[in-house]
Amino acid sequence: MNHQNSDQITTETKHRSTGRLYGIGVGPGDPELLTLKAFRLLQAAPVVAYPVSDGGKSLSRSIVAGYLRPDQIEVPLWYPFKLEQSSQPYYDEAAEKLAAHLNAGQDVVVLCEGDPFFYGTFMYLYTRLCDRFPTEVVSGVSCVMANAAQLGTPLTYRNDVFMVIPAILPAAVLSQKLAVADAAIILKLGKHFAKVYALLQELGLAERARYIERATMPNQRIIPIHDVDPETVPYFALISIPSQWQP
Amino acid sequence: MNHQNSDQITTETKHRSTGRLYGIGVGPGDPELLTLKAFRLLQAAPVVAYPVSDGGKSLSRSIVAGYLRPDQIEVPLWYPFKLEQSSQPYYDEAAEKLAAHLNAGQDVVVLCEGDPFFYGTFMYLYTRLCDRFPTEVVSGVSCVMANAAQLGTPLTYRNDVFMVIPAILPAAVLSQKLAVADAAIILKLGKHFAKVYALLQELGLAERARYIERATMPNQRIIPIHDVDPETVPYFALISIPSQWQP
């Protein structure tokens, strides 16, 4: 976009000596589902940051592992996901880690599963850093769409109303939301599968629903929903309720 | 995915002499938002098909114009969007055009704006051809996510319920749907802008709403929603109502 107004010229001048912050979507799991832009920025960046889980693993890093160079500085960002009430200091700390690189004039790419602004944790860095450093967000393929390609089920047609619902919500709330949707994705299933499955049976939606784990990842699994073992459902599993419209 | 079961081997054998059909998402407009996979398949395909509008233009072709080779066979597909009740014969005809190439052993890539299975027209070809030819769908970046990166507004957090609503729906229906969403995208605005804007004011959502035309395209426009001229709103305009959650 070409927005040459005076405010932006001032901002550019102010930031000229700092690095640029990029939040890049790395897509749902298949490394080939990175965009050309994300790939270019990733390859060019001196510093690559990514969230790591309590176990020290990083899903977003594993997606792009084949694209990283040995000379890139890697910055793992640890957020204690299980203690949400106290996570703000961890985001503050992560932001300051990145600010140190940006202030030193280094561009920083932050890896984001799926899309950076659609659920996820990049927003916590974005709100802390976007006023201090030139920042760009690169959209990615979301698992919300990628599951449809893997399942072979078109998701929405024409005037359908589409909804994305986190599985953690109580059954009564899920029921109220689903009542107004023509098509829906229920995501972040994990330990909530049994509750969601029972509700879909009650609502007469279980026959239409499709279950998929880790869409496009090497360990993707598609299982008939009635055969799913609720004890083994991972966080990155979702249920698709595709549109009923017949083309 | 490695699914070496006997059914699939049979299918592969049956189709060995035919071409493969690919529905590839080309993303919202910026050619760099193609995925690496879509780019690879597009460059390799002998035949490239795409929908064209009544005026003969093709948005999806314009997105990838810089990637096409002169020796590729181009197959424009014309659907009369304004006569929906009689569009089935046009999809039949389009499918047969592609089937001729596939039967001749040529791979065919069909260009799809955004994601192939999220609104759009690829599904009409998919349902007609996927049982006859080996078919693969490659997910793309949807305008539903891409607008957020351009607007600089994170869309959804944590347990938000997210909704996508076509603007054509009556105001009362839109109102009922919006009531259960934490964040929403109202798309395909066009001539429906005035109705939607009036409703958002009535619901107290207008201050939160953001307006964007043709996100990531060269002629992208972001306009304060109160300044939009309802007479000039294109089909590829949308309103984002981002989550109110404060990170």
Short mmCIF file of C-alpha atoms in Angstrom, two decimals:
data_model
loop_
_atom_site.label_atom_id
_atom_site.label_comp_id
_atom_site.label_asym_id
_atom_site.label_seq_id
_atom_site.Cartn_x
_atom_site.Cartn_y
_atom_site.Cartn_z
CA MET A 1 0.00 0.00 0.00
CA ASN A 2 1.24 3.47 -0.78
CA HIS A 3 0.31 5.73 2.12
CA GLN A 4 2.78 8.63 1.92
CA ASN A 5 1.39 10.94 4.58
CA SER A 6 3.53 13.01 6.91
CA ASP A 7 2.71 10.98 10.03
CA GLN A 8 4.11 7.84 8.49
CA ILE A 9 7.23 9.52 7.20
CA THR A 10 7.89 10.72 10.77
CA THR A 11 7.36 7.21 12.10
CA GLU A 12 9.72 5.73 9.52
CA THR A 13 12.41 8.30 10.39
CA LYS A 14 12.02 7.63 14.08
CA HIS A 15 12.40 3.89 13.58
CA ARG A 16 15.07 3.95 10.92
CA SER A 17 17.78 2.55 13.16
CA THR A 18 15.64 -0.18 14.72
CA GLY A 19 14.74 -3.57 13.34
CA ARG A 20 11.31 -4.50 12.03
CA LEU A 21 8.95 -6.88 13.80
CA TYR A 22 7.13 -9.47 11.69
CA GLY A 23 4.39 -11.76 12.96
CA ILE A 24 4.16 -14.45 10.32
CA GLY A 25 1.51 -17.16 10.02
CA VAL A 26 3.17 -20.51 9.36
CA GLY A 27 -0.11 -22.24 8.59
CA PRO A 28 -1.67 -25.39 10.05
CA GLY A 29 1.28 -27.81 9.88
CA ASP A 30 2.37 -28.70 6.34
CA PRO A 31 5.55 -26.65 5.73
CA GLU A 32 4.43 -26.13 2.13
CA LEU A 33 1.42 -24.19 3.39
CA LEU A 34 3.61 -21.24 4.37
CA THR A 35 2.97 -18.29 2.10
CA LEU A 36 5.68 -17.09 -0.27
CA LYS A 37 5.87 -13.92 1.82
CA ALA A 38 6.29 -15.73 5.14
CA PHE A 39 8.97 -17.91 3.56
CA ARG A 40 10.86 -14.89 2.21
CA LEU A 41 10.74 -12.98 5.50
CA LEU A 42 11.70 -16.06 7.50
CA GLN A 43 14.73 -16.73 5.33
CA ALA A 44 15.86 -13.10 5.53
CA ALA A 45 15.46 -12.56 9.28
CA PRO A 46 18.51 -12.56 11.56
CA VAL A 47 16.28 -13.37 14.57
CA VAL A 48 13.49 -15.97 14.73
CA ALA A 49 11.26 -16.20 17.82
CA TYR A 50 8.57 -18.76 18.66
CA PRO A 51 6.46 -19.91 21.59
CA VAL A 52 7.52 -23.09 23.35
CA SER A 53 5.34 -25.32 25.50
CA ASP A 54 6.03 -26.37 29.07
CA GLY A 55 7.81 -29.43 27.68
CA GLY A 56 10.19 -27.22 25.71
CA LYS A 57 8.74 -28.13 22.30
CA SER A 58 7.67 -25.61 19.71
CA LEU A 59 5.06 -26.60 17.15
CA SER A 60 5.58 -23.52 15.00
CA ARG A 61 9.34 -24.06 14.93
CA SER A 62 8.87 -27.71 13.96
CA ILE A 63 6.76 -26.60 10.97
CA VAL A 64 9.54 -24.40 9.55
CA ALA A 65 12.52 -26.42 10.82
CA GLY A 66 13.59 -27.28 7.26
CA TYR A 67 13.75 -23.60 6.30
CA LEU A 68 15.90 -22.29 9.17
CA ARG A 69 19.56 -21.40 8.72
CA PRO A 70 22.24 -22.28 11.29
CA ASP A 71 23.31 -18.63 11.56
CA GLN A 72 19.87 -17.38 12.60
CA ILE A 73 19.46 -16.37 16.24
CA GLU A 74 16.59 -18.34 17.76
CA VAL A 75 14.58 -16.89 20.65
CA PRO A 76 12.24 -19.37 22.36
CA LEU A 77 9.37 -17.66 24.19
CA TRP A 78 7.94 -19.51 27.14
CA TYR A 79 4.42 -18.77 28.30
CA PRO A 80 2.92 -20.79 31.17
CA PHE A 81 -0.39 -21.55 29.42
CA LYS A 82 -1.87 -23.27 32.44
CA LEU A 83 -1.71 -20.24 34.72
CA GLU A 84 -3.60 -17.73 32.61
CA GLN A 85 -4.21 -15.25 35.40
CA SER A 86 -0.48 -14.64 35.79
CA SER A 87 0.67 -14.82 32.16
CA GLN A 88 1.04 -11.05 31.62
CA PRO A 89 4.55 -10.85 33.17
CA TYR A 90 5.69 -13.61 30.77
CA TYR A 91 4.42 -11.64 27.78
CA ASP A 92 6.16 -8.55 29.16
CA GLU A 93 9.39 -10.50 29.45
CA ALA A 94 9.05 -11.99 25.95
CA ALA A 95 8.37 -8.54 24.48
CA GLU A 96 11.48 -7.12 26.16
CA LYS A 97 13.61 -9.98 24.80
CA LEU A 98 12.47 -9.08 21.29
CA ALA A 99 12.78 -5.33 21.93
CA ALA A 100 16.48 -5.83 22.74
CA HIS A 101 17.05 -7.32 19.27
CA LEU A 102 14.87 -4.70 17.57
CA ASN A 103 16.67 -1.86 19.35
CA ALA A 104 19.95 -3.36 18.13
CA GLY A 105 18.67 -2.94 14.56
CA GLN A 106 17.85 -6.60 13.96
CA ASP A 107 14.65 -7.66 12.22
CA VAL A 108 12.68 -10.20 14.24
CA VAL A 109 10.29 -12.79 12.81
CA VAL A 110 7.81 -14.31 15.27
CA LEU A 111 6.40 -17.67 14.15
CA CYS A 112 2.66 -18.10 14.62
CA GLU A 113 0.72 -21.34 14.07
CA GLY A 114 -2.09 -20.73 11.59
CA ASP A 115 -2.78 -16.99 11.36
CA PRO A 116 -1.17 -14.47 13.74
CA PHE A 117 -4.40 -12.58 14.52
CA PHE A 118 -6.75 -15.57 14.82
CA TYR A 119 -6.57 -17.00 18.34
CA GLY A 120 -2.95 -17.63 19.43
CA THR A 121 -0.41 -15.59 21.34
CA PHE A 122 1.20 -13.16 18.90
CA MET A 123 -1.31 -10.46 19.80
CA TYR A 124 0.24 -10.17 23.25
CA LEU A 125 3.57 -9.22 21.68
CA TYR A 126 1.90 -7.07 19.05
CA THR A 127 0.10 -4.86 21.57
CA ARG A 128 3.32 -4.42 23.53
CA LEU A 129 5.62 -3.65 20.58
CA CYS A 130 3.69 -2.24 17.60
CA ASP A 131 3.87 1.37 18.84
CA ARG A 132 7.60 1.13 19.48
CA PHE A 133 8.80 -0.64 16.31
CA PRO A 134 7.67 -0.87 12.68
CA THR A 135 5.52 -3.99 12.68
CA GLU A 136 3.99 -6.12 9.96
CA VAL A 137 1.63 -9.07 10.21
CA VAL A 138 1.60 -11.73 7.48
CA SER A 139 -1.62 -13.73 7.35
CA GLY A 140 -1.46 -17.50 7.25
CA VAL A 141 -3.63 -20.48 6.35
CA SER A 142 -5.83 -21.28 9.34
CA CYS A 143 -6.66 -24.82 10.49
CA VAL A 144 -10.24 -23.58 10.28
CA MET A 145 -9.96 -23.80 6.48
CA ALA A 146 -7.23 -26.45 6.19
CA ASN A 147 -9.34 -29.16 7.81
CA ALA A 148 -11.89 -28.87 5.00
CA ALA A 149 -9.31 -29.65 2.31
CA GLN A 150 -8.08 -32.68 4.27
CA LEU A 151 -11.58 -33.97 4.99
CA GLY A 152 -12.71 -33.34 1.41
CA THR A 153 -15.76 -31.48 2.69
CA PRO A 154 -16.56 -27.97 1.42
CA LEU A 155 -17.30 -25.84 4.46
CA THR A 156 -19.55 -22.95 3.41
CA TYR A 157 -21.61 -21.92 0.39
CA ARG A 158 -23.33 -18.76 -0.77
CA ASN A 159 -25.18 -17.15 2.17
CA ASP A 160 -24.16 -19.58 4.91
CA VAL A 161 -23.41 -18.23 8.36
CA PHE A 162 -20.17 -19.77 9.59
CA MET A 163 -19.03 -20.04 13.18
CA VAL A 164 -15.84 -20.96 15.04
CA ILE A 165 -16.44 -22.12 18.60
CA PRO A 166 -13.85 -23.13 21.22
CA ALA A 167 -14.78 -26.51 22.73
CA ILE A 168 -14.11 -25.29 26.28
CA LEU A 169 -17.47 -23.46 26.43
CA PRO A 170 -20.25 -25.09 28.51
CA ALA A 171 -22.65 -27.39 26.62
CA ALA A 172 -25.57 -25.00 27.04
CA VAL A 173 -23.57 -22.16 25.50
CA LEU A 174 -22.30 -24.35 22.65
CA SER A 175 -25.89 -25.37 21.96
CA GLN A 176 -27.08 -21.76 21.84
CA LYS A 177 -24.28 -20.78 19.45
CA LEU A 178 -24.69 -23.78 17.13
CA ALA A 179 -28.40 -23.03 16.79
CA VAL A 180 -27.69 -19.96 14.63
CA ALA A 181 -24.89 -21.40 12.45
CA ASP A 182 -25.20 -23.04 9.02
CA ALA A 183 -21.68 -24.45 9.31
CA ALA A 184 -19.28 -24.54 12.23
CA ILE A 185 -15.85 -25.57 13.45
CA ILE A 186 -15.47 -26.58 17.10
CA LEU A 187 -11.80 -26.30 17.91
CA LYS A 188 -9.31 -26.91 20.72
CA LEU A 189 -11.14 -30.16 21.58
CA GLY A 190 -8.69 -31.94 23.94
CA LYS A 191 -10.45 -33.09 27.10
CA HIS A 192 -13.72 -31.45 26.00
CA PHE A 193 -14.47 -34.03 23.30
CA ALA A 194 -16.91 -36.16 25.32
CA LYS A 195 -19.03 -33.14 26.24
CA VAL A 196 -19.12 -31.90 22.64
CA TYR A 197 -19.88 -35.35 21.19
CA ALA A 198 -22.80 -35.88 23.60
CA LEU A 199 -24.17 -32.47 22.68
CA LEU A 200 -23.91 -33.13 18.93
CA GLN A 201 -25.83 -36.39 19.39
CA GLU A 202 -28.50 -34.58 21.39
CA LEU A 203 -28.79 -31.89 18.68
CA GLY A 204 -28.90 -34.43 15.84
CA LEU A 205 -25.61 -33.11 14.43
CA ALA A 206 -23.34 -36.10 15.10
CA GLU A 207 -23.98 -37.78 11.71
CA ARG A 208 -22.98 -34.61 9.89
CA ALA A 209 -19.92 -33.91 12.04
CA ARG A 210 -16.39 -34.84 10.95
CA TYR A 211 -13.42 -35.29 13.30
CA ILE A 212 -9.79 -34.51 12.44
CA GLU A 213 -6.60 -34.25 14.49
CA ARG A 214 -3.64 -32.07 13.51
CA ALA A 215 -4.82 -31.25 9.98
CA THR A 216 -1.93 -31.32 7.44
CA MET A 217 0.67 -32.34 10.07
CA PRO A 218 2.66 -35.57 9.56
CA ASN A 219 0.62 -37.22 12.34
CA GLN A 220 -2.77 -36.08 11.01
CA ARG A 221 -5.62 -38.49 11.84
CA ILE A 222 -9.16 -38.54 10.47
CA ILE A 223 -11.42 -40.80 12.53
CA PRO A 224 -15.16 -41.48 12.24
CA ILE A 225 -16.56 -39.38 15.09
CA HIS A 226 -18.30 -42.37 16.71
CA ASP A 227 -14.94 -44.20 16.96
CA VAL A 228 -12.98 -41.44 18.71
CA ASP A 229 -11.53 -42.38 22.11
CA PRO A 230 -12.23 -39.30 24.28
CA GLU A 231 -9.14 -40.07 26.36
CA THR A 232 -6.74 -39.58 23.45
CA VAL A 233 -8.08 -36.39 21.84
CA PRO A 234 -5.32 -33.78 21.46
CA TYR A 235 -5.70 -30.01 21.78
CA PHE A 236 -5.17 -29.66 18.01
CA ALA A 237 -8.24 -31.69 17.14
CA LEU A 238 -11.41 -30.19 15.78
CA ILE A 239 -14.89 -31.11 14.67
CA SER A 240 -16.22 -29.75 11.40
CA ILE A 241 -19.95 -29.39 10.84
CA PRO A 242 -20.03 -28.50 7.14
CA SER A 243 -22.85 -26.73 5.37
CA GLN A 244 -25.82 -28.87 4.37
CA TRP A 245 -26.35 -26.95 1.17
CA GLN A 246 -26.25 -29.22 -1.86
CA PRO A 247 -24.46 -27.74 -4.84
CA MET B 1 -0.09 -38.31 4.36
CA ASN B 2 0.88 -41.91 3.91
CA HIS B 3 -2.30 -43.95 3.56
CA GLN B 4 -1.27 -47.10 1.69
CA ASN B 5 -4.45 -49.10 1.92
CA SER B 6 -5.78 -51.29 -0.85
CA ASP B 7 -8.73 -49.02 -1.70
CA GLN B 8 -6.44 -46.17 -2.51
CA ILE B 9 -4.05 -48.28 -4.53
CA THR B 10 -7.03 -49.40 -6.62
CA THR B 11 -8.10 -45.79 -7.09
CA GLU B 12 -4.59 -44.77 -8.12
CA THR B 13 -4.40 -47.62 -10.64
CA LYS B 14 -7.78 -46.72 -12.10
CA HIS B 15 -6.76 -43.09 -12.56
CA ARG B 16 -3.19 -43.65 -13.67
CA SER B 17 -3.72 -42.48 -17.23
CA THR B 18 -5.77 -39.41 -16.34
CA GLY B 19 -4.59 -36.03 -15.12
CA ARG B 20 -4.99 -34.78 -11.56
CA LEU B 21 -7.37 -32.01 -10.56
CA TYR B 22 -6.10 -29.38 -8.11
CA GLY B 23 -8.24 -26.69 -6.52
CA ILE B 24 -5.72 -24.18 -5.20
CA GLY B 25 -6.41 -21.22 -2.96
CA VAL B 26 -4.63 -18.14 -4.32
CA GLY B 27 -5.33 -16.08 -1.21
CA PRO B 28 -6.96 -12.67 -0.81
CA GLY B 29 -5.10 -10.64 -3.45
CA ASP B 30 -1.40 -10.13 -2.72
CA PRO B 31 0.41 -12.61 -5.04
CA GLU B 32 2.93 -13.24 -2.25
CA LEU B 33 0.14 -14.70 -0.12
CA LEU B 34 -0.01 -17.82 -2.29
CA THR B 35 1.29 -20.82 -0.40
CA LEU B 36 4.51 -22.51 -1.50
CA LYS B 37 2.40 -25.53 -2.48
CA ALA B 38 -0.06 -23.54 -4.59
CA PHE B 39 2.87 -21.82 -6.31
CA ARG B 40 4.58 -25.14 -7.07
CA LEU B 41 1.44 -26.78 -8.45
CA LEU B 42 0.54 -23.71 -10.49
CA GLN B 43 3.97 -23.57 -12.09
CA ALA B 44 3.90 -27.29 -12.92
CA ALA B 45 0.39 -27.50 -14.38
CA PRO B 46 -0.12 -27.71 -18.14
CA VAL B 47 -3.71 -26.42 -17.76
CA VAL B 48 -4.87 -23.51 -15.59
CA ALA B 49 -8.59 -22.78 -15.20
CA TYR B 50 -10.31 -19.87 -13.45
CA PRO B 51 -13.74 -18.26 -13.15
CA VAL B 52 -14.36 -15.12 -15.17
CA SER B 53 -17.00 -12.47 -14.49
CA ASP B 54 -19.62 -11.28 -16.95
CA GLY B 55 -17.19 -8.56 -18.02
CA GLY B 56 -14.61 -11.18 -18.95
CA LYS B 57 -12.24 -10.35 -16.06
CA SER B 58 -10.81 -12.90 -13.67
CA LEU B 59 -9.74 -11.78 -10.22
CA SER B 60 -7.99 -15.06 -9.40
CA ARG B 61 -6.05 -14.98 -12.68
CA SER B 62 -5.00 -11.38 -12.04
CA ILE B 63 -3.57 -12.43 -8.66
CA VAL B 64 -1.26 -15.06 -10.22
CA ALA B 65 -0.67 -13.31 -13.57
CA GLY B 66 3.03 -12.86 -12.81
CA TYR B 67 3.48 -16.58 -12.21
CA LEU B 68 1.87 -17.93 -15.40
CA ARG B 69 3.92 -19.30 -18.29
CA PRO B 70 3.08 -18.56 -21.93
CA ASP B 71 2.93 -22.28 -22.75
CA GLN B 72 0.22 -23.04 -20.18
CA ILE B 73 -3.25 -23.73 -21.55
CA GLU B 74 -5.72 -21.31 -19.95
CA VAL B 75 -9.36 -22.31 -19.50
CA PRO B 76 -11.67 -19.44 -18.50
CA LEU B 77 -14.86 -20.65 -16.79
CA TRP B 78 -17.88 -18.45 -17.15
CA TYR B 79 -20.67 -18.65 -14.60
CA PRO B 80 -23.63 -16.25 -14.86
CA PHE B 81 -23.62 -15.22 -11.18
CA LYS B 82 -26.75 -13.13 -11.49
CA LEU B 83 -28.99 -16.00 -12.57
CA GLU B 84 -28.41 -18.39 -9.68
CA GLN B 85 -31.42 -20.58 -10.38
CA SER B 86 -30.04 -21.58 -13.75
CA SER B 87 -26.31 -21.81 -12.96
CA GLN B 88 -26.13 -25.63 -12.75
CA PRO B 89 -25.80 -26.15 -16.53
CA TYR B 90 -22.84 -23.74 -16.54
CA TYR B 91 -21.10 -25.73 -13.83
CA ASP B 92 -21.82 -28.91 -15.81
CA GLU B 93 -20.28 -27.35 -18.90
CA ALA B 94 -17.23 -26.08 -16.96
CA ALA B 95 -16.71 -29.53 -15.42
CA GLU B 96 -16.83 -31.18 -18.85
CA LYS B 97 -14.29 -28.71 -20.23
CA LEU B 98 -11.89 -29.72 -17.44
CA ALA B 99 -12.76 -33.42 -17.77
CA ALA B 100 -11.61 -33.31 -21.40
CA HIS B 101 -8.15 -32.16 -20.30
CA LEU B 102 -8.06 -34.63 -17.38
CA ASN B 103 -9.06 -37.52 -19.63
CA ALA B 104 -6.25 -36.51 -21.97
CA GLY B 105 -3.84 -37.04 -19.08
CA GLN B 106 -3.25 -33.36 -18.33
CA ASP B 107 -3.16 -32.05 -14.77
CA VAL B 108 -5.55 -29.14 -14.24
CA VAL B 109 -5.14 -26.40 -11.64
CA VAL B 110 -8.28 -24.41 -10.80
CA LEU B 111 -7.58 -21.01 -9.28
CA CYS B 112 -9.74 -20.09 -6.29
CA GLU B 113 -9.81 -16.68 -4.57
CA GLY B 114 -9.08 -17.13 -0.86
CA ASP B 115 -9.67 -20.75 0.12
CA PRO B 116 -11.27 -23.28 -2.27
CA PHE B 117 -13.74 -24.71 0.28
CA PHE B 118 -14.76 -21.44 1.95
CA TYR B 119 -17.57 -19.80 -0.03
CA GLY B 120 -16.65 -19.52 -3.75
CA THR B 121 -17.36 -21.71 -6.75
CA PHE B 122 -14.75 -24.49 -6.78
CA MET B 123 -17.09 -26.80 -4.86
CA TYR B 124 -19.36 -27.03 -7.89
CA LEU B 125 -16.51 -28.47 -9.93
CA TYR B 126 -15.30 -30.60 -7.03
CA THR B 127 -18.63 -32.37 -6.56
CA ARG B 128 -18.82 -33.06 -10.29
CA LEU B 129 -15.25 -34.30 -10.77
CA CYS B 130 -13.78 -35.69 -7.52
CA ASP B 131 -15.20 -39.19 -8.05
CA ARG B 132 -13.93 -39.37 -11.61
CA PHE B 133 -10.39 -37.99 -11.21
CA PRO B 134 -7.76 -37.87 -8.46
CA THR B 135 -8.42 -34.53 -6.81
CA GLU B 136 -6.52 -32.43 -4.31
CA VAL B 137 -7.52 -29.21 -2.59
CA VAL B 138 -4.84 -26.78 -1.40
CA SER B 139 -6.03 -24.42 1.31
CA GLY B 140 -5.40 -20.70 0.96
CA VAL B 141 -5.31 -17.56 3.07
CA SER B 142 -8.87 -16.27 3.44
CA CYS B 143 -9.84 -12.60 3.34
CA VAL B 144 -11.52 -13.39 6.65
CA MET B 145 -8.06 -13.49 8.25
CA ALA B 146 -6.17 -11.21 5.83
CA ASN B 147 -8.28 -8.16 6.68
CA ALA B 148 -7.09 -8.33 10.29
CA ALA B 149 -3.42 -8.07 9.33
CA GLN B 150 -4.17 -5.08 7.08
CA LEU B 151 -6.33 -3.32 9.67
CA GLY B 152 -3.85 -4.06 12.46
CA THR B 153 -6.65 -5.45 14.60
CA PRO B 154 -6.36 -8.90 16.18
CA LEU B 155 -9.62 -10.72 15.48
CA THR B 156 -10.14 -13.37 18.16
CA TYR B 157 -8.64 -14.37 21.50
CA ARG B 158 -8.87 -17.36 23.81
CA ASN B 159 -12.49 -18.52 24.08
CA ASP B 160 -14.07 -16.05 21.65
CA VAL B 161 -16.87 -17.24 19.40
CA PHE B 162 -16.19 -16.01 15.88
CA MET B 163 -18.71 -15.63 13.09
CA VAL B 164 -18.68 -14.98 9.35
CA ILE B 165 -21.91 -13.49 8.03
CA PRO B 166 -22.81 -12.62 4.42
CA ALA B 167 -24.16 -9.05 4.24
CA ILE B 168 -27.06 -10.09 2.00
CA LEU B 169 -29.03 -11.48 4.97
CA PRO B 170 -31.98 -9.39 6.24
CA ALA B 171 -31.22 -6.94 9.08
CA ALA B 172 -33.29 -8.93 11.59
CA VAL B 173 -31.33 -12.10 10.80
CA LEU B 174 -27.99 -10.28 10.96
CA SER B 175 -29.00 -8.88 14.34
CA GLN B 176 -29.90 -12.32 15.69
CA LYS B 177 -26.59 -13.80 14.51
CA LEU B 178 -24.42 -10.94 15.79
CA ALA B 179 -26.00 -11.27 19.23
CA VAL B 180 -24.16 -14.54 19.91
CA ALA B 181 -20.74 -13.62 18.44
CA ASP B 182 -17.71 -12.19 20.28
CA ALA B 183 -16.09 -11.21 16.99
CA ALA B 184 -17.45 -11.21 13.45
CA ILE B 185 -16.74 -10.53 9.80
CA ILE B 186 -19.59 -9.30 7.62
CA LEU B 187 -18.55 -9.97 4.04
CA LYS B 188 -19.73 -9.46 0.46
CA LEU B 189 -20.96 -5.97 1.38
CA GLY B 190 -21.62 -4.32 -2.02
CA LYS B 191 -25.05 -2.74 -2.14
CA HIS B 192 -25.87 -4.06 1.36
CA PHE B 193 -23.58 -1.60 3.16
CA ALA B 194 -26.25 0.95 4.13
CA LYS B 195 -28.44 -1.72 5.73
CA VAL B 196 -25.51 -3.20 7.67
CA TYR B 197 -24.21 0.20 8.80
CA ALA B 198 -27.64 1.26 10.09
CA LEU B 199 -27.92 -2.01 11.99
CA LEU B 200 -24.46 -1.66 13.56
CA GLN B 201 -25.38 1.84 14.76
CA GLU B 202 -28.63 0.52 16.24
CA LEU B 203 -26.75 -2.31 18.02
CA GLY B 204 -24.03 0.02 19.33
CA LEU B 205 -21.38 -1.79 17.26
CA ALA B 206 -20.51 0.95 14.75
CA GLU B 207 -17.68 2.44 16.85
CA ARG B 208 -16.01 -0.95 17.12
CA ALA B 209 -16.48 -1.86 13.45
CA ARG B 210 -13.71 -1.44 10.85
CA TYR B 211 -14.26 -1.20 7.09
CA ILE B 212 -11.85 -2.47 4.41
CA GLU B 213 -12.12 -2.98 0.64
CA ARG B 214 -10.12 -5.57 -1.29
CA ALA B 215 -7.73 -6.47 1.53
CA THR B 216 -4.12 -6.94 0.28
CA MET B 217 -5.02 -6.07 -3.34
CA PRO B 218 -3.21 -3.15 -5.05
CA ASN B 219 -6.41 -1.06 -4.77
CA GLN B 220 -7.05 -1.88 -1.10
CA ARG B 221 -8.86 0.91 0.80
CA ILE B 222 -9.36 1.31 4.54
CA ILE B 223 -11.97 3.96 5.32
CA PRO B 224 -13.44 5.06 8.68
CA ILE B 225 -16.83 3.36 8.63
CA HIS B 226 -18.71 6.65 9.12
CA ASP B 227 -17.09 8.07 5.96
CA VAL B 228 -17.98 5.23 3.60
CA ASP B 229 -20.13 6.22 0.60
CA PRO B 230 -22.72 3.41 0.36
CA GLU B 231 -22.94 3.94 -3.39
CA THR B 232 -19.31 2.96 -4.01
CA VAL B 233 -18.95 -0.15 -1.83
CA PRO B 234 -17.62 -3.11 -3.85
CA TYR B 235 -18.53 -6.77 -3.42
CA PHE B 236 -15.05 -7.45 -2.00
CA ALA B 237 -15.52 -5.13 0.94
CA LEU B 238 -16.06 -6.32 4.48
CA ILE B 239 -16.65 -5.06 7.98
CA SER B 240 -14.63 -6.48 10.84
CA ILE B 241 -16.00 -6.43 14.37
CA PRO B 242 -12.94 -7.55 16.32
CA SER B 243 -12.96 -9.09 19.77
CA GLN B 244 -13.29 -6.67 22.68
CA TRP B 245 -11.00 -8.75 24.85
CA GLN B 246 -8.05 -6.70 26.07
CA PRO B 247 -4.75 -8.59 26.09
#
